[in-house]
Short mmCIF file of C-alpha atoms and ligand atoms in Angstrom, two decimals:
data_model
loop_
_atom_site.label_atom_id
_atom_site.label_comp_id
_atom_site.label_asym_id
_atom_site.label_seq_id
_atom_site.Cartn_x
_atom_site.Cartn_y
_atom_site.Cartn_z
CA MET A 1 29.83 6.65 -18.48
CA LYS A 2 27.36 7.28 -21.30
CA PRO A 3 24.15 8.89 -19.98
CA ILE A 4 21.05 6.74 -20.36
CA ARG A 5 17.79 8.35 -21.49
CA ARG A 6 16.00 9.48 -18.37
CA ASN A 7 12.32 8.66 -17.93
CA VAL A 8 10.36 10.15 -15.07
CA LEU A 9 8.30 7.31 -13.62
CA LEU A 10 5.27 8.49 -11.65
CA ASN A 11 3.98 4.93 -11.25
CA PRO A 12 4.25 3.24 -7.84
CA GLY A 13 7.51 1.43 -8.63
CA PRO A 14 9.75 0.46 -10.29
CA SER A 15 11.05 3.97 -9.84
CA THR A 16 13.38 6.31 -11.71
CA THR A 17 16.98 5.33 -10.95
CA THR A 18 20.29 7.14 -11.21
CA ASP A 19 22.72 6.20 -13.97
CA THR A 20 25.26 5.14 -11.34
CA VAL A 21 22.77 2.56 -10.07
CA LYS A 22 21.99 1.43 -13.63
CA TYR A 23 25.69 1.00 -14.42
CA ALA A 24 26.39 -0.82 -11.14
CA GLN A 25 24.83 -3.86 -12.79
CA VAL A 26 27.58 -4.00 -15.38
CA VAL A 27 30.15 -6.14 -13.57
CA PRO A 28 32.43 -9.02 -14.41
CA ASP A 29 30.58 -12.33 -14.43
CA ILE A 30 30.69 -14.01 -11.05
CA CYS A 31 29.29 -17.19 -9.56
CA PRO A 32 27.14 -16.10 -6.61
CA ARG A 33 28.49 -19.03 -4.58
CA GLU A 34 31.89 -17.30 -4.40
CA LYS A 35 32.95 -15.92 -1.00
CA GLU A 36 33.33 -12.49 -2.58
CA PHE A 37 29.64 -12.42 -3.41
CA GLY A 38 28.68 -13.76 0.02
CA SER A 39 30.46 -10.90 1.74
CA LEU A 40 28.63 -8.40 -0.47
CA MET A 41 25.32 -9.90 0.62
CA LYS A 42 26.30 -9.76 4.29
CA GLY A 43 26.91 -5.99 4.11
CA LEU A 44 23.74 -5.51 2.11
CA ARG A 45 21.63 -7.43 4.62
CA GLU A 46 22.97 -5.39 7.52
CA ASP A 47 22.32 -2.13 5.71
CA LEU A 48 18.73 -3.18 5.07
CA VAL A 49 18.22 -3.59 8.83
CA ARG A 50 19.92 -0.24 9.54
CA ILE A 51 17.48 1.60 7.27
CA VAL A 52 14.68 0.83 9.75
CA HIS A 53 17.02 1.50 12.70
CA GLY A 54 17.00 -2.15 13.74
CA ASP A 55 19.46 -3.48 16.30
CA LEU A 56 21.55 -6.08 14.45
CA GLU A 57 21.55 -8.31 17.52
CA LYS A 58 17.79 -8.53 17.45
CA TYR A 59 16.78 -8.07 13.81
CA THR A 60 17.92 -9.55 10.54
CA SER A 61 17.01 -9.28 6.89
CA ILE A 62 16.26 -12.20 4.62
CA LEU A 63 16.61 -11.81 0.87
CA PHE A 64 14.35 -13.37 -1.74
CA CYS A 65 14.43 -13.44 -5.50
CA GLY A 66 11.07 -12.14 -6.62
CA SER A 67 8.85 -9.08 -6.76
CA GLY A 68 7.46 -7.48 -3.61
CA THR A 69 4.49 -9.82 -3.31
CA ILE A 70 6.86 -12.68 -2.46
CA ASN A 71 7.47 -11.00 0.92
CA ILE A 72 3.77 -10.95 1.82
CA ASP A 73 3.48 -14.58 0.77
CA VAL A 74 6.56 -15.59 2.79
CA CYS A 75 5.56 -13.76 5.98
CA ILE A 76 2.01 -15.01 6.05
CA ASN A 77 2.67 -18.63 5.16
CA SER A 78 5.75 -18.95 7.41
CA LEU A 79 4.79 -17.15 10.62
CA LEU A 80 1.52 -18.83 11.49
CA PRO A 81 1.66 -21.66 14.02
CA GLU A 82 -0.60 -24.70 13.55
CA GLY A 83 -4.19 -24.14 14.61
CA LYS A 84 -3.87 -20.34 14.80
CA LYS A 85 -5.47 -17.54 12.84
CA VAL A 86 -4.37 -14.51 10.80
CA LEU A 87 -6.05 -11.12 11.16
CA VAL A 88 -5.69 -8.84 8.14
CA VAL A 89 -6.52 -5.20 8.81
CA ASN A 90 -7.65 -4.42 5.30
CA ASN A 91 -8.43 -1.04 3.77
CA GLY A 92 -7.03 -1.48 0.30
CA ALA A 93 -5.69 -3.54 -2.56
CA TYR A 94 -2.42 -4.63 -0.93
CA SER A 95 -4.00 -5.90 2.27
CA ALA A 96 -6.60 -7.60 0.06
CA ARG A 97 -3.65 -9.40 -1.55
CA ALA A 98 -2.65 -10.70 1.90
CA VAL A 99 -6.21 -11.98 2.35
CA GLU A 100 -5.93 -13.82 -0.97
CA ILE A 101 -2.67 -15.37 0.18
CA CYS A 102 -4.47 -16.70 3.29
CA GLN A 103 -7.17 -18.09 1.00
CA TYR A 104 -4.70 -19.76 -1.36
CA TYR A 105 -2.86 -21.46 1.52
CA GLY A 106 -6.15 -22.34 3.20
CA LEU A 107 -5.14 -20.51 6.39
CA PRO A 108 -7.75 -19.62 9.00
CA HIS A 109 -8.09 -15.85 8.80
CA ILE A 110 -10.27 -12.85 9.52
CA ASN A 111 -10.53 -10.23 6.82
CA LEU A 112 -11.32 -7.08 8.81
CA GLN A 113 -12.37 -4.78 6.04
CA PHE A 114 -12.65 -0.99 6.12
CA PRO A 115 -13.50 1.46 3.33
CA VAL A 116 -10.51 2.21 1.09
CA ASP A 117 -10.65 5.92 1.85
CA GLU A 118 -10.76 5.53 5.63
CA ARG A 119 -8.28 4.61 8.31
CA PRO A 120 -8.94 1.36 10.18
CA ASP A 121 -11.09 1.73 13.28
CA LEU A 122 -8.76 0.71 16.12
CA GLU A 123 -11.64 -0.11 18.45
CA LYS A 124 -12.89 -2.69 15.97
CA VAL A 125 -9.38 -4.11 15.64
CA GLU A 126 -9.17 -4.49 19.40
CA GLU A 127 -12.64 -6.03 19.62
CA ILE A 128 -11.65 -8.72 17.09
CA LEU A 129 -8.40 -9.44 18.93
CA LYS A 130 -10.24 -9.71 22.22
CA ASP A 131 -12.88 -12.06 20.80
CA ASN A 132 -10.44 -14.28 18.89
CA THR A 133 -7.71 -15.41 21.21
CA ASP A 134 -6.39 -17.74 18.48
CA ILE A 135 -5.11 -14.84 16.36
CA ALA A 136 -1.33 -15.31 16.21
CA LEU A 137 -0.52 -13.01 13.29
CA VAL A 138 -1.77 -9.50 12.51
CA HIS A 139 -0.98 -8.07 9.09
CA THR A 140 -1.57 -4.69 7.50
CA THR A 141 -0.14 -2.27 4.93
CA HIS A 142 1.73 0.90 5.89
CA ASN A 143 1.00 3.04 2.84
CA GLU A 144 -1.83 1.49 0.86
CA THR A 145 -0.29 2.12 -2.53
CA GLY A 146 -3.68 1.73 -4.23
CA THR A 147 -4.95 4.95 -2.66
CA GLY A 148 -2.02 6.53 -0.80
CA ILE A 149 -3.59 6.32 2.67
CA LEU A 150 -1.22 6.05 5.64
CA ASN A 151 -2.23 3.44 8.19
CA PRO A 152 -1.57 3.84 11.94
CA ILE A 153 0.84 0.92 12.18
CA ARG A 154 2.31 1.86 15.54
CA GLU A 155 -1.15 1.72 17.13
CA ILE A 156 -2.17 -1.49 15.33
CA GLY A 157 1.16 -3.05 16.34
CA ALA A 158 0.60 -2.09 19.98
CA LEU A 159 -2.77 -3.85 19.88
CA ALA A 160 -1.30 -6.94 18.20
CA HIS A 161 1.34 -7.14 20.93
CA LYS A 162 -1.18 -6.52 23.72
CA TYR A 163 -2.98 -9.67 22.57
CA GLY A 164 0.18 -11.68 22.00
CA ALA A 165 0.23 -11.68 18.19
CA VAL A 166 3.11 -11.16 15.78
CA PHE A 167 2.77 -8.01 13.67
CA THR A 168 3.77 -8.05 10.00
CA VAL A 169 3.57 -4.87 7.97
CA ASP A 170 3.75 -4.40 4.24
CA THR A 171 6.06 -1.40 4.09
CA THR A 172 6.90 -1.94 0.41
CA SER A 173 5.85 1.57 -0.56
CA THR A 174 7.31 3.42 2.44
CA TYR A 175 10.60 1.62 3.19
CA ALA A 176 13.64 3.84 2.52
CA MET A 177 11.35 6.81 1.95
CA ARG A 178 9.17 7.56 4.95
CA PRO A 179 11.34 7.03 8.04
CA ILE A 180 10.53 3.80 9.91
CA ASN A 181 11.80 2.64 13.28
CA ILE A 182 11.09 -1.07 13.46
CA GLU A 183 11.11 -1.26 17.25
CA LYS A 184 9.33 2.01 18.09
CA ASP A 185 6.75 1.37 15.38
CA ASN A 186 5.92 -1.98 17.03
CA ILE A 187 6.81 -3.89 13.86
CA ASP A 188 7.99 -7.49 14.09
CA PHE A 189 8.39 -7.94 10.34
CA CYS A 190 8.45 -5.40 7.57
CA MET A 191 9.35 -5.78 3.92
CA ALA A 192 10.20 -4.09 0.65
CA SER A 193 11.62 -4.54 -2.81
CA ALA A 194 14.72 -2.93 -4.24
CA GLN A 195 12.84 -1.18 -7.05
CA LYS A 196 10.77 1.05 -4.78
CA GLY A 197 12.20 3.35 -2.11
CA LEU A 198 15.76 2.15 -2.61
CA MET A 199 15.62 3.25 -6.25
CA ALA A 200 17.32 0.10 -7.54
CA PHE A 201 16.02 -2.81 -9.61
CA THR A 202 13.41 -5.52 -9.66
CA GLY A 203 14.21 -9.08 -8.66
CA LEU A 204 15.42 -8.45 -5.11
CA SER A 205 12.92 -8.43 -2.26
CA PHE A 206 13.55 -8.63 1.47
CA VAL A 207 11.89 -9.17 4.81
CA ILE A 208 13.34 -7.49 7.89
CA GLY A 209 12.34 -8.94 11.19
CA ASN A 210 12.82 -10.30 14.63
CA LYS A 211 15.41 -13.10 14.74
CA ALA A 212 13.94 -14.84 17.82
CA MET A 213 10.55 -15.01 16.11
CA ILE A 214 12.10 -16.51 12.98
CA GLU A 215 13.89 -19.09 15.15
CA LYS A 216 10.60 -19.91 16.81
CA SER A 217 8.93 -20.44 13.43
CA ARG A 218 11.26 -23.42 12.88
CA GLU A 219 8.46 -25.52 14.41
CA TYR A 220 5.62 -24.04 12.37
CA PRO A 221 4.09 -25.90 9.42
CA LYS A 222 6.14 -25.58 6.22
CA ARG A 223 3.53 -24.57 3.68
CA SER A 224 5.82 -23.65 0.81
CA TYR A 225 9.06 -25.15 -0.43
CA TYR A 226 10.47 -22.03 -2.09
CA CYS A 227 8.88 -19.28 -0.01
CA ASN A 228 9.63 -20.15 3.59
CA LEU A 229 11.14 -17.57 5.92
CA PHE A 230 12.84 -19.93 8.35
CA LEU A 231 14.39 -22.10 5.63
CA GLN A 232 15.87 -19.08 3.85
CA TYR A 233 17.08 -17.61 7.17
CA ASP A 234 18.64 -20.89 8.19
CA TYR A 235 20.46 -21.18 4.89
CA PHE A 236 21.84 -17.68 5.28
CA GLU A 237 22.93 -18.47 8.85
CA LYS A 238 24.73 -21.62 7.78
CA THR A 239 26.27 -20.50 4.50
CA GLY A 240 25.83 -16.73 4.10
CA GLU A 241 24.11 -17.45 0.82
CA MET A 242 20.63 -17.56 -0.62
CA HIS A 243 19.26 -21.07 -0.86
CA PHE A 244 18.71 -20.76 -4.62
CA THR A 245 20.22 -18.49 -7.26
CA PRO A 246 20.09 -14.83 -6.20
CA PRO A 247 19.36 -11.94 -8.60
CA VAL A 248 23.08 -11.19 -8.98
CA GLN A 249 22.97 -7.94 -10.96
CA SER A 250 20.05 -6.55 -8.95
CA ILE A 251 22.14 -7.10 -5.83
CA TYR A 252 25.06 -5.10 -7.24
CA ALA A 253 22.66 -2.29 -8.12
CA ALA A 254 21.04 -2.40 -4.65
CA ILE A 255 24.47 -2.06 -3.03
CA GLN A 256 25.16 1.06 -5.09
CA ALA A 257 21.66 2.37 -4.29
CA LEU A 258 22.38 1.92 -0.57
CA LYS A 259 25.57 3.97 -0.90
CA GLU A 260 23.51 6.69 -2.50
CA TYR A 261 20.84 6.32 0.20
CA TRP A 262 23.36 6.96 2.99
CA ALA A 263 24.93 9.81 1.03
CA GLU A 264 21.56 11.54 0.61
CA GLY A 265 20.51 10.75 4.18
CA GLU A 266 17.22 9.49 5.59
CA GLU A 267 15.89 12.91 6.49
CA ALA A 268 16.98 14.73 3.33
CA LYS A 269 15.53 11.95 1.21
CA TRP A 270 12.18 12.14 2.95
CA VAL A 271 12.22 15.94 2.58
CA ARG A 272 12.82 15.47 -1.15
CA HIS A 273 9.96 12.97 -1.56
CA THR A 274 7.72 15.34 0.39
CA ARG A 275 8.74 18.23 -1.87
CA VAL A 276 7.85 16.10 -4.91
CA PHE A 277 4.54 15.10 -3.33
CA HIS A 278 3.63 18.73 -2.60
CA ALA A 279 4.48 19.68 -6.18
CA ILE A 280 2.20 16.86 -7.43
CA ASN A 281 -0.66 18.01 -5.21
CA ALA A 282 -0.18 21.66 -6.14
CA GLY A 283 -0.25 20.77 -9.85
CA LEU A 284 -3.40 18.67 -9.44
CA ASP A 285 -5.14 21.33 -7.34
CA GLU A 286 -4.39 23.99 -9.91
CA LEU A 287 -6.05 21.89 -12.61
CA GLY A 288 -9.05 21.23 -10.36
CA PHE A 289 -8.51 17.48 -9.87
CA LYS A 290 -10.14 15.73 -6.91
CA GLN A 291 -8.33 13.06 -4.93
CA VAL A 292 -9.58 10.00 -3.08
CA ILE A 293 -7.79 10.47 0.24
CA ARG A 294 -8.26 13.55 2.40
CA PRO A 295 -5.01 15.53 2.76
CA GLU A 296 -4.32 14.76 6.44
CA TRP A 297 -4.47 11.00 5.85
CA ARG A 298 -2.14 10.86 2.85
CA ALA A 299 1.12 9.01 3.35
CA GLY A 300 2.90 11.57 1.20
CA LEU A 301 3.91 9.23 -1.60
CA VAL A 302 0.90 8.40 -3.79
CA SER A 303 -1.80 10.70 -5.15
CA SER A 304 -4.95 8.85 -6.15
CA VAL A 305 -6.85 11.10 -8.52
CA ILE A 306 -10.52 10.81 -9.57
CA TYR A 307 -11.26 10.94 -13.31
CA PRO A 308 -13.00 14.20 -14.22
CA ASP A 309 -16.49 14.09 -15.75
CA ASP A 310 -15.47 15.30 -19.17
CA PRO A 311 -16.48 13.36 -22.29
CA ASN A 312 -13.04 14.04 -23.76
CA TRP A 313 -11.13 12.57 -20.81
CA SER A 314 -9.23 9.46 -21.82
CA PHE A 315 -6.63 8.07 -19.45
CA GLU A 316 -5.10 6.02 -22.27
CA LYS A 317 -4.68 8.98 -24.59
CA ILE A 318 -3.26 11.19 -21.86
CA HIS A 319 -0.98 8.40 -20.69
CA ASP A 320 0.33 7.85 -24.22
CA TYR A 321 0.89 11.57 -24.79
CA CYS A 322 2.92 11.83 -21.57
CA TYR A 323 4.72 8.52 -22.11
CA GLU A 324 6.00 9.59 -25.51
CA ARG A 325 7.54 12.59 -23.77
CA GLY A 326 9.25 10.63 -21.00
CA PHE A 327 6.64 10.73 -18.22
CA THR A 328 4.77 7.65 -17.00
CA ILE A 329 1.43 7.98 -15.20
CA TYR A 330 -0.39 4.99 -13.77
CA PRO A 331 -3.94 3.66 -13.56
CA GLY A 332 -5.74 3.38 -10.23
CA LYS A 333 -6.47 0.31 -8.14
CA ILE A 334 -9.90 0.96 -6.66
CA SER A 335 -12.74 -1.22 -7.85
CA ASN A 336 -15.63 1.23 -7.54
CA THR A 337 -14.03 4.54 -8.58
CA ASN A 338 -12.14 5.43 -11.75
CA THR A 339 -8.81 6.82 -10.70
CA PHE A 340 -5.23 7.29 -11.82
CA ARG A 341 -2.11 7.66 -9.72
CA LEU A 342 0.91 9.94 -9.54
CA CYS A 343 3.66 8.85 -7.17
CA ALA A 344 6.57 10.61 -5.49
CA LEU A 345 8.98 7.64 -5.56
CA GLY A 346 12.35 7.50 -7.23
CA SER A 347 15.25 9.68 -8.10
CA ILE A 348 13.20 12.70 -9.09
CA ASP A 349 12.70 16.21 -7.74
CA GLU A 350 10.30 19.14 -7.83
CA CYS A 351 11.61 20.33 -11.21
CA ASP A 352 10.62 17.02 -12.81
CA ILE A 353 7.06 17.54 -11.56
CA LYS A 354 6.99 21.07 -12.96
CA ASP A 355 8.11 19.64 -16.33
CA PHE A 356 5.52 16.90 -16.03
CA PHE A 357 2.64 19.29 -15.46
CA GLU A 358 3.59 21.25 -18.58
CA VAL A 359 3.31 18.07 -20.61
CA PHE A 360 0.18 16.96 -18.75
CA ARG A 361 -1.52 20.29 -19.45
CA GLU A 362 -0.64 19.94 -23.13
CA ALA A 363 -2.07 16.41 -23.06
CA LEU A 364 -5.35 17.70 -21.61
CA ALA A 365 -5.54 20.38 -24.30
CA PHE A 366 -4.65 17.80 -26.96
CA CYS A 367 -7.62 15.67 -25.83
CA GLY A 368 -9.92 18.68 -25.52
CA VAL A 369 -10.43 18.30 -21.76
CA THR A 370 -11.71 21.53 -20.16
CA VAL A 371 -9.35 23.05 -17.59
CA PRO A 372 -9.91 23.42 -14.67
CA VAL A 373 -11.48 19.98 -14.90
CA LYS A 374 -15.16 19.49 -14.06
CA TYR A 375 -17.01 17.03 -11.84
CA SER A 376 -20.74 16.52 -12.09
CA ILE A 377 -21.04 15.99 -8.34
C1 PLP B 401 4.63 -2.56 -4.91
C2 PLP B 401 3.99 -3.12 -3.74
C3 PLP B 401 4.03 -4.49 -3.48
C4 PLP B 401 4.69 -5.48 -4.39
O1 PLP B 401 4.15 -5.59 -5.65
P1 PLP B 401 4.92 -6.44 -6.75
O2 PLP B 401 4.14 -6.15 -8.00
O3 PLP B 401 4.89 -7.85 -6.37
O4 PLP B 401 6.32 -5.90 -6.78
C5 PLP B 401 3.50 -4.95 -2.30
N1 PLP B 401 2.93 -4.11 -1.43
C6 PLP B 401 2.85 -2.79 -1.64
C7 PLP B 401 2.22 -1.94 -0.60
C8 PLP B 401 3.38 -2.24 -2.80
O5 PLP B 401 3.32 -0.92 -2.99
#
């Protein structure tokens, strides 16, 4: 196996992959309607449920061909009964995306907005649920990847259930990294994409959720032809296949990535991501960078860093300097603050972060940015 040039991706997915996962895509051509391929997907789907400790009698996973946003679209448009309302607990860019999905489908919804650097106020969430008995679906994001804040999903889920609503959580940037227990965390549906925590490739996304609730959604309005949860579930139940062409090579890579996931182990993997995250924070602190989210609220996967007030600071120039040397840094996603992000996803470790900060320091010097960096306020 010829080694492939290794890039350290500090963007929030796709993430750095192992060569074994890269090479798992190189397989003999196969028609995905063959039984052989169907049995691969069956094992894959079960493993995806096991990652969140779901009981296979009660939970299932449904695969889609698309990037992670397809999951949010599918869950919201498929799980809302006629005449009912969605509540989005929104403190960042990814929950805002769910609000836009409601708008595009013309679904009745409440956009319960909180500042991007604060956790949702649970009393307000409860007040809204109490006052709006027609809310049938509550949605939020686990780790708001735009800022790196960790939301209290277990508590929000308990409230959703207290008022009889289904709880969908965008776990795209925590799944297969930060341990999740679907039942204990009060999640009915969670989701992710193979290119994030699983450290595989784009094109494969999946929703993991409660089978009885999917069955129940058989009666709900069908608002999309391609992106409907029940229709895809039903097709899998009847045939073991995806309704339309699956991302064949991405599925082979995901199967290899799962083998590597079980070999590393849930706990050891989370310890590694945490080690990477600490190394990122230590490097930023040493250079004097300020972050958006206070330390105790960080999900441990994304650092959202405020641009210093230095006339020589140029994200583009620093990005390009690092990129040419194999390190990718990423712009922020907050409308009113200029930020960039460093993420602890992927097949990387502490030593990669040490190497990164050497290059990053050189990039700052190359641009003439004063170190430690300065802020005017
Ligand atoms: C990455 C991500 C998504 C999916 O984004 P795509 O660009 O569609 O892959 C959705 N939600 C969260 C929280 C994410 O981090």
